[in-house]
mmCIF file of C-alpha atoms in Angstrom:
data_model
loop_
_atom_site.group_PDB
_atom_site.id
_atom_site.type_symbol
_atom_site.label_atom_id
_atom_site.label_comp_id
_atom_site.label_asym_id
_atom_site.label_seq_id
_atom_site.Cartn_x
_atom_site.Cartn_y
_atom_site.Cartn_z
ATOM 1 C CA HIS A 1 24.653 8.084 -13.797
ATOM 2 C CA LEU A 2 24.608 11.572 -15.296
ATOM 3 C CA SER A 3 27.002 12.795 -17.923
ATOM 4 C CA ILE A 4 28.359 16.331 -18.007
ATOM 5 C CA TYR A 5 27.667 16.365 -21.755
ATOM 6 C CA PRO A 6 24.135 17.004 -23.039
ATOM 7 C CA SER A 7 22.624 14.000 -24.771
ATOM 8 C CA VAL A 8 19.329 13.266 -26.403
ATOM 9 C CA TYR A 9 17.760 9.991 -25.289
ATOM 10 C CA LEU A 10 15.865 8.223 -28.047
ATOM 11 C CA SER A 11 14.943 5.027 -26.215
ATOM 12 C CA ASN A 12 16.166 2.767 -23.463
ATOM 13 C CA SER A 13 18.862 1.370 -25.709
ATOM 14 C CA ILE A 14 20.530 4.421 -27.236
ATOM 15 C CA SER A 15 21.635 7.896 -26.293
ATOM 16 C CA LEU A 16 23.151 10.085 -28.967
ATOM 17 C CA PRO A 17 25.727 12.654 -27.851
ATOM 18 C CA LEU A 18 24.866 16.164 -28.923
ATOM 19 C CA LEU A 19 27.563 18.170 -30.644
ATOM 20 C CA HIS A 20 30.916 16.645 -29.678
ATOM 21 C CA GLY A 21 29.974 15.478 -26.200
ATOM 22 C CA ARG A 22 30.042 11.836 -25.195
ATOM 23 C CA SER A 23 27.457 10.027 -23.195
ATOM 24 C CA GLU A 24 28.715 7.661 -20.505
ATOM 25 C CA HIS A 25 27.289 4.613 -22.300
ATOM 26 C CA PHE A 26 26.293 4.277 -25.920
ATOM 27 C CA ARG A 27 24.596 0.953 -26.512
ATOM 28 C CA MET A 28 23.909 -0.183 -30.036
ATOM 29 C CA PRO A 29 20.176 -0.461 -30.731
ATOM 30 C CA ALA A 30 19.041 -4.083 -30.562
ATOM 31 C CA TRP A 31 17.159 -3.691 -33.839
ATOM 32 C CA LEU A 32 20.499 -3.415 -35.653
ATOM 33 C CA LEU A 33 21.552 -6.837 -34.380
ATOM 34 C CA ARG A 34 18.158 -8.277 -35.338
ATOM 35 C CA PHE A 35 18.374 -6.613 -38.752
ATOM 36 C CA GLY A 36 21.852 -8.071 -39.313
ATOM 37 C CA ALA A 37 20.797 -11.577 -38.315
ATOM 38 C CA LEU A 38 17.576 -11.517 -40.342
ATOM 39 C CA SER A 39 19.360 -9.973 -43.310
ATOM 40 C CA GLY A 40 21.890 -12.814 -43.174
ATOM 41 C CA ALA A 41 19.081 -15.382 -43.307
ATOM 42 C CA VAL A 42 17.393 -13.528 -46.175
ATOM 43 C CA SER A 43 20.676 -13.336 -48.106
ATOM 44 C CA VAL A 44 21.110 -17.113 -47.888
ATOM 45 C CA ALA A 45 17.538 -17.621 -49.106
ATOM 46 C CA LEU A 46 17.986 -15.115 -51.951
ATOM 47 C CA GLY A 47 21.299 -16.698 -52.907
ATOM 48 C CA ALA A 48 19.648 -20.119 -53.090
ATOM 49 C CA PHE A 49 16.762 -18.670 -55.079
ATOM 50 C CA GLY A 50 19.252 -17.087 -57.470
ATOM 51 C CA ALA A 51 21.101 -20.368 -57.922
ATOM 52 C CA HIS A 52 17.968 -22.432 -58.560
ATOM 53 C CA GLY A 53 14.644 -20.645 -59.101
ATOM 54 C CA LEU A 54 15.799 -17.461 -60.777
ATOM 55 C CA LYS A 55 17.474 -19.280 -63.659
ATOM 56 C CA LYS A 56 14.035 -20.049 -65.091
ATOM 57 C CA MET A 57 12.945 -16.401 -64.870
ATOM 58 C CA VAL A 58 16.209 -14.738 -65.937
ATOM 59 C CA PRO A 59 18.037 -16.586 -68.699
ATOM 60 C CA ASN A 60 20.791 -13.956 -68.890
ATOM 61 C CA GLU A 61 23.939 -15.315 -67.214
ATOM 62 C CA GLN A 62 25.355 -11.836 -66.568
ATOM 63 C CA ARG A 63 22.233 -10.782 -64.636
ATOM 64 C CA LEU A 64 22.451 -13.992 -62.585
ATOM 65 C CA LYS A 65 26.023 -13.026 -61.640
ATOM 66 C CA VAL A 66 24.745 -9.621 -60.504
ATOM 67 C CA TRP A 67 22.209 -11.400 -58.262
ATOM 68 C CA GLU A 68 24.996 -13.557 -56.843
ATOM 69 C CA THR A 69 27.055 -10.437 -56.087
ATOM 70 C CA ALA A 70 24.095 -8.817 -54.317
ATOM 71 C CA ALA A 71 23.524 -11.895 -52.127
ATOM 72 C CA HIS A 72 27.236 -12.224 -51.350
ATOM 73 C CA TYR A 73 27.638 -8.588 -50.290
ATOM 74 C CA GLN A 74 24.419 -8.733 -48.279
ATOM 75 C CA LEU A 75 25.662 -11.785 -46.365
ATOM 76 C CA VAL A 76 29.098 -10.309 -45.652
ATOM 77 C CA HIS A 77 27.655 -7.039 -44.404
ATOM 78 C CA SER A 78 24.953 -8.768 -42.387
ATOM 79 C CA LEU A 79 27.770 -10.481 -40.506
ATOM 80 C CA ALA A 80 29.526 -7.128 -40.192
ATOM 81 C CA MET A 81 26.398 -5.716 -38.536
ATOM 82 C CA CYS A 82 26.534 -8.530 -35.982
ATOM 83 C CA ALA A 83 30.214 -7.708 -35.417
ATOM 84 C CA CYS A 84 29.192 -4.095 -34.756
ATOM 85 C CA TYR A 85 26.966 -5.294 -31.963
ATOM 86 C CA ALA A 86 29.876 -7.214 -30.438
ATOM 87 C CA ALA A 87 32.116 -4.148 -30.806
ATOM 88 C CA SER A 88 29.528 -1.989 -29.056
ATOM 89 C CA ARG A 89 29.502 -4.410 -26.121
ATOM 90 C CA HIS A 90 33.302 -4.377 -26.011
ATOM 91 C CA ASN A 91 33.506 -0.573 -25.992
ATOM 92 C CA PRO A 92 30.153 0.782 -24.712
ATOM 93 C CA ARG A 93 31.414 4.384 -24.650
ATOM 94 C CA SER A 94 31.959 4.533 -28.408
ATOM 95 C CA PRO A 95 29.078 5.492 -30.704
ATOM 96 C CA TYR A 96 30.972 4.263 -33.764
ATOM 97 C CA PRO A 97 29.818 0.626 -33.774
ATOM 98 C CA ALA A 98 26.189 1.790 -33.887
ATOM 99 C CA TYR A 99 26.963 4.284 -36.641
ATOM 100 C CA ALA A 100 28.807 1.541 -38.539
ATOM 101 C CA GLY A 101 25.819 -0.780 -38.164
ATOM 102 C CA MET A 102 23.519 1.905 -39.551
ATOM 103 C CA ALA A 103 25.874 2.465 -42.488
ATOM 104 C CA PHE A 104 25.928 -1.282 -43.195
ATOM 105 C CA ALA A 105 22.108 -1.378 -43.065
ATOM 106 C CA ALA A 106 21.960 1.498 -45.553
ATOM 107 C CA GLY A 107 24.508 -0.258 -47.755
ATOM 108 C CA ILE A 108 22.492 -3.466 -47.760
ATOM 109 C CA ALA A 109 19.340 -1.596 -48.752
ATOM 110 C CA LEU A 110 21.000 0.546 -51.419
ATOM 111 C CA PHE A 111 23.724 -1.704 -52.831
ATOM 112 C CA SER A 112 22.189 -5.158 -52.662
ATOM 113 C CA GLY A 113 18.629 -3.870 -52.948
ATOM 114 C CA SER A 114 19.377 -1.966 -56.156
ATOM 115 C CA LEU A 115 21.115 -4.991 -57.656
ATOM 116 C CA TYR A 116 18.190 -7.295 -56.834
ATOM 117 C CA ALA A 117 15.800 -4.779 -58.392
ATOM 118 C CA LEU A 118 18.054 -4.369 -61.424
ATOM 119 C CA VAL A 119 17.976 -8.116 -62.070
ATOM 120 C CA LEU A 120 14.254 -8.574 -61.476
ATOM 121 C CA LEU A 121 13.090 -5.484 -63.350
ATOM 122 C CA ASP A 122 15.826 -5.414 -66.036
ATOM 123 C CA GLN A 123 16.222 -1.668 -65.544
ATOM 124 C CA PRO A 124 19.900 -0.699 -65.905
ATOM 125 C CA LYS A 125 19.132 2.798 -64.556
ATOM 126 C CA LEU A 126 18.740 1.245 -61.097
ATOM 127 C CA GLY A 127 22.473 0.612 -61.170
ATOM 128 C CA ALA A 128 22.992 4.323 -60.497
ATOM 129 C CA VAL A 129 21.986 3.749 -56.856
ATOM 130 C CA THR A 130 24.471 0.914 -56.344
ATOM 131 C CA PRO A 131 27.617 3.074 -55.834
ATOM 132 C CA ILE A 132 25.853 5.016 -53.064
ATOM 133 C CA GLY A 133 25.328 1.719 -51.266
ATOM 134 C CA GLY A 134 28.975 0.874 -51.876
ATOM 135 C CA LEU A 135 29.985 4.140 -50.230
ATOM 136 C CA ALA A 136 27.768 3.270 -47.259
ATOM 137 C CA TYR A 137 29.570 -0.082 -46.973
ATOM 138 C CA ILE A 138 32.945 1.671 -47.019
ATOM 139 C CA ALA A 139 31.759 4.206 -44.441
ATOM 140 C CA GLY A 140 30.604 1.327 -42.240
ATOM 141 C CA TRP A 141 34.025 -0.307 -42.326
ATOM 142 C CA LEU A 142 35.765 2.997 -41.554
ATOM 143 C CA LEU A 143 33.379 3.693 -38.654
ATOM 144 C CA LEU A 144 33.956 0.192 -37.326
ATOM 145 C CA ALA A 145 37.716 0.789 -37.498
ATOM 146 C CA ALA A 146 37.246 4.037 -35.561
ATOM 147 C CA SER A 147 35.385 2.228 -32.777
ATOM 148 C CA THR A 148 38.509 0.869 -31.078
#
């Protein structure tokens, strides 16, 4: 089925509308669902590591709380990525669930990733990246809200 709007086709699973046109179907890339599911599993493992193994390496209670925050936010937003996949199936004409999933993936990497690195490396300067990840999380939620 051809659309009257020009689109660029990146793979079998996604077509991005050019300019303000809309493609007939905009399916969320499967890798975003896989990333969300795997990230959820990793967050549980990292949370368990933080609760048990990390205490021997990092005696500072405040840094352990930072690790806990990173694992918690990673888990929540991993689930949000899976919800984006469901939203994309519910409304296949909207590109917003895919964009939201990408924003959540960026947030996980920047927000949680910077906090994990901050704890392991004890480099407070890494905390400067964390708010950018927080903005990506917020953008993801707003894009998900726009997908209806």
